[in-house]
Short mmCIF file of C-alpha atoms in Angstrom, two decimals:
data_model
loop_
_atom_site.label_atom_id
_atom_site.label_comp_id
_atom_site.label_asym_id
_atom_site.label_seq_id
_atom_site.Cartn_x
_atom_site.Cartn_y
_atom_site.Cartn_z
CA MET A 1 17.18 -2.61 -11.30
CA PRO A 2 20.15 -4.59 -8.81
CA SER A 3 20.43 -8.40 -9.47
CA PRO A 4 19.51 -9.34 -5.67
CA LEU A 5 22.21 -12.21 -6.04
CA PRO A 6 26.40 -11.33 -5.63
CA ALA A 7 28.99 -12.77 -8.47
CA LEU A 8 30.71 -15.51 -7.56
CA ILE A 9 34.05 -14.43 -9.39
CA ILE A 10 37.35 -17.12 -8.91
CA VAL A 11 40.67 -15.78 -9.66
CA ASP A 12 44.02 -17.77 -10.82
CA VAL A 13 43.00 -21.72 -9.30
CA GLN A 14 45.12 -22.92 -12.09
CA ARG A 15 47.87 -26.18 -12.02
CA ALA A 16 51.02 -23.93 -12.63
CA PHE A 17 50.79 -23.37 -8.16
CA ASP A 18 50.55 -26.99 -7.97
CA GLU A 19 53.84 -26.76 -9.78
CA TRP A 20 55.87 -23.68 -7.16
CA GLU A 21 54.24 -26.02 -4.78
CA ALA A 22 56.35 -29.40 -6.41
CA ALA A 23 59.41 -27.24 -6.40
CA GLY A 24 59.26 -26.56 -2.29
CA LYS A 25 57.39 -23.75 -2.03
CA ARG A 26 54.92 -23.30 1.42
CA ARG A 27 51.54 -22.73 0.61
CA ASN A 28 49.25 -22.43 4.13
CA ASN A 29 45.11 -22.88 2.92
CA PRO A 30 45.74 -26.93 1.96
CA ASP A 31 41.63 -27.25 1.84
CA ALA A 32 41.57 -23.28 -0.77
CA VAL A 33 40.16 -25.75 -3.82
CA ALA A 34 37.97 -27.70 -1.70
CA ARG A 35 36.08 -24.36 -0.49
CA ILE A 36 35.91 -22.77 -3.73
CA ALA A 37 34.11 -26.03 -5.19
CA ASP A 38 32.05 -25.06 -1.95
CA LEU A 39 31.39 -21.92 -3.42
CA LEU A 40 30.83 -23.28 -6.82
CA LYS A 41 28.68 -26.05 -6.16
CA ALA A 42 26.27 -23.73 -3.51
CA PHE A 43 26.20 -20.54 -6.07
CA ARG A 44 24.96 -22.82 -9.19
CA THR A 45 22.19 -24.31 -6.98
CA ARG A 46 21.19 -21.14 -7.18
CA GLY A 47 22.25 -20.00 -10.50
CA ALA A 48 24.50 -17.38 -9.37
CA PRO A 49 26.09 -15.67 -11.98
CA ILE A 50 29.62 -17.11 -11.31
CA PHE A 51 32.39 -16.10 -13.59
CA HIS A 52 36.10 -17.42 -13.97
CA VAL A 53 39.48 -15.39 -13.90
CA ARG A 54 42.87 -17.00 -15.99
CA HIS A 55 45.57 -15.40 -15.74
CA GLU A 56 47.73 -15.52 -18.43
CA GLY A 57 52.07 -15.19 -18.49
CA THR A 58 52.82 -12.58 -20.35
CA LYS A 59 57.25 -13.48 -19.89
CA PRO A 60 58.60 -16.87 -21.56
CA ASN A 61 58.59 -18.73 -17.90
CA SER A 62 55.68 -18.03 -16.61
CA THR A 63 54.14 -21.15 -15.82
CA PHE A 64 50.71 -19.50 -17.31
CA LEU A 65 52.24 -19.66 -20.71
CA PRO A 66 48.45 -20.83 -22.60
CA SER A 67 50.69 -23.84 -24.19
CA CYS A 68 52.27 -24.30 -20.09
CA SER A 69 50.84 -27.66 -18.35
CA GLY A 70 51.01 -24.75 -15.46
CA TYR A 71 47.77 -22.60 -17.53
CA ALA A 72 45.30 -25.61 -16.57
CA VAL A 73 42.28 -25.10 -14.53
CA LYS A 74 42.72 -27.58 -12.08
CA ASP A 75 39.62 -29.83 -12.06
CA GLU A 76 37.79 -29.15 -8.68
CA ALA A 77 37.10 -25.22 -10.18
CA ARG A 78 36.96 -25.34 -13.71
CA GLU A 79 34.27 -23.76 -15.59
CA GLN A 80 29.97 -25.09 -16.57
CA PRO A 81 28.91 -24.36 -19.94
CA GLY A 82 27.19 -20.41 -20.19
CA GLU A 83 30.05 -19.98 -17.03
CA PRO A 84 32.45 -16.75 -18.76
CA VAL A 85 36.08 -17.29 -18.84
CA ILE A 86 37.75 -13.99 -18.02
CA VAL A 87 41.45 -14.12 -19.67
CA LYS A 88 43.55 -11.05 -18.25
CA ARG A 89 47.04 -10.96 -18.58
CA VAL A 90 47.64 -8.21 -15.61
CA ASN A 91 47.23 -8.72 -11.08
CA SER A 92 43.49 -7.51 -11.72
CA ALA A 93 40.75 -9.35 -13.14
CA PHE A 94 39.73 -6.24 -14.10
CA ILE A 95 42.56 -4.54 -15.64
CA GLY A 96 42.20 -5.57 -20.48
CA THR A 97 39.18 -7.37 -19.47
CA ASP A 98 35.89 -6.90 -20.01
CA LEU A 99 34.66 -8.11 -16.16
CA GLU A 100 33.29 -4.24 -15.68
CA GLN A 101 31.44 -3.72 -18.06
CA ARG A 102 29.86 -8.05 -17.92
CA LEU A 103 28.76 -7.65 -14.14
CA ARG A 104 27.32 -4.38 -14.91
CA ALA A 105 25.27 -5.11 -17.74
CA ARG A 106 23.75 -8.16 -15.41
CA ASN A 107 23.26 -5.56 -13.27
CA ILE A 108 25.51 -7.14 -10.60
CA THR A 109 26.13 -4.80 -7.59
CA ALA A 110 27.87 -7.73 -5.30
CA LEU A 111 31.15 -9.90 -5.60
CA VAL A 112 32.33 -12.37 -3.79
CA ILE A 113 36.40 -13.42 -4.87
CA CYS A 114 38.07 -16.06 -4.37
CA GLY A 115 41.08 -18.07 -5.26
CA ALA A 116 45.07 -17.23 -5.82
CA THR A 117 47.20 -15.90 -4.68
CA THR A 118 45.79 -13.95 -1.75
CA ASN A 119 47.97 -10.58 -1.77
CA HIS A 120 48.29 -10.66 -5.74
CA CYS A 121 46.14 -11.07 -7.85
CA VAL A 122 43.38 -12.06 -5.64
CA GLU A 123 44.21 -8.68 -4.10
CA THR A 124 44.70 -6.37 -6.30
CA THR A 125 40.72 -7.41 -7.27
CA THR A 126 39.39 -6.73 -4.97
CA ARG A 127 41.38 -3.56 -4.10
CA MET A 128 40.00 -2.34 -7.07
CA ALA A 129 35.78 -4.40 -7.26
CA GLY A 130 35.56 -1.96 -3.87
CA ASN A 131 37.30 1.34 -5.99
CA LEU A 132 34.77 1.03 -8.29
CA GLY A 133 32.36 0.90 -5.78
CA PHE A 134 31.07 -2.99 -5.84
CA ASP A 135 29.42 -4.26 -2.97
CA THR A 136 33.32 -6.71 -2.62
CA SER A 137 33.30 -10.35 -0.42
CA LEU A 138 36.56 -12.08 0.40
CA VAL A 139 36.24 -15.45 0.89
CA ARG A 140 39.33 -16.68 3.33
CA ASP A 141 39.49 -19.29 3.92
CA ALA A 142 39.32 -19.97 -0.29
CA SER A 143 41.78 -18.09 -1.09
CA TRP A 144 45.78 -19.00 -0.37
CA THR A 145 49.44 -17.85 -0.24
CA PHE A 146 52.92 -18.82 -0.26
CA ASP A 147 56.19 -17.64 1.37
CA ARG A 148 56.88 -15.06 0.75
CA ILE A 149 61.13 -13.70 1.27
CA GLY A 150 60.86 -10.05 2.10
CA PRO A 151 63.27 -6.67 0.13
CA ASP A 152 65.74 -6.47 3.06
CA GLY A 153 66.12 -10.67 3.33
CA ASP A 154 63.08 -11.29 6.12
CA LYS A 155 61.02 -14.34 4.94
CA HIS A 156 57.78 -14.09 6.08
CA SER A 157 55.23 -16.89 6.19
CA ALA A 158 52.66 -17.98 4.00
CA GLU A 159 49.80 -17.28 6.85
CA GLU A 160 51.81 -13.59 8.48
CA ILE A 161 50.30 -12.67 3.72
CA HIS A 162 47.30 -13.71 3.74
CA ALA A 163 46.78 -12.71 7.38
CA MET A 164 48.31 -9.06 7.03
CA THR A 165 46.30 -8.71 3.30
CA LEU A 166 42.89 -9.57 4.70
CA SER A 167 43.54 -6.71 7.26
CA ASN A 168 44.31 -4.59 4.57
CA LEU A 169 41.63 -5.43 2.33
CA ASP A 170 39.14 -5.50 5.74
CA GLY A 171 36.18 -2.76 5.83
CA GLU A 172 37.43 -0.42 2.69
CA PHE A 173 37.45 -2.57 -0.22
CA ALA A 174 35.47 -5.43 1.20
CA ARG A 175 34.14 -7.28 3.63
CA ILE A 176 36.54 -10.54 4.77
CA VAL A 177 33.70 -13.37 5.24
CA THR A 178 33.73 -17.84 5.27
CA THR A 179 32.28 -19.93 3.27
CA ASP A 180 29.89 -21.03 5.18
CA ASP A 181 29.76 -16.83 5.25
CA VAL A 182 28.89 -16.71 1.66
CA VAL A 183 26.41 -20.07 1.51
CA ALA A 184 24.73 -19.65 4.12
CA SER A 185 23.84 -15.11 3.08
CA LEU A 186 23.53 -17.55 -0.67
CA LYS A 187 20.56 -19.85 1.09
CA SER A 188 18.82 -16.94 3.06
CA MET A 189 18.50 -14.63 -0.66
CA ARG A 190 15.15 -14.75 -2.78
CA GLN A 191 16.15 -14.12 -6.15
#
């Protein structure tokens, strides 16, 4: 029988992104980590499943190497005892990990995804979740990205990239929701 409560999947809320900002990279959604803390509180209060995803860099200069300060999780998103940590080495939390097996073993059919960055690991994980048949929601105000330069030298703001990523995912791979939507939905669910 499917689990009545969704699982929260928190992607890569690690200190490396703080280091990127300190180095001058500009991001959107400055309150995203606070919204992730709100989601964690709501899921913990309901006893709903939570899975923390951590990126482990594989290149020698990666800020996500376990030996680097950037690998650490931000305090607001730190796991509590009993909350599993899934370590990934590519963009998707489903590739090279046992995340799907863990979800299926617990009969979890609905996922709520948040974290960093919207157009990389969050997007890839969301696309795969949708393709694997999970009822997937992506939390727009609990995810963020950074400004980027395109292949033609065009500058794209974090806000534009975030909005386009959400547009690409909406309806086909996931529902795009807010933290308030998720918290209200959790409160109304029977367990």
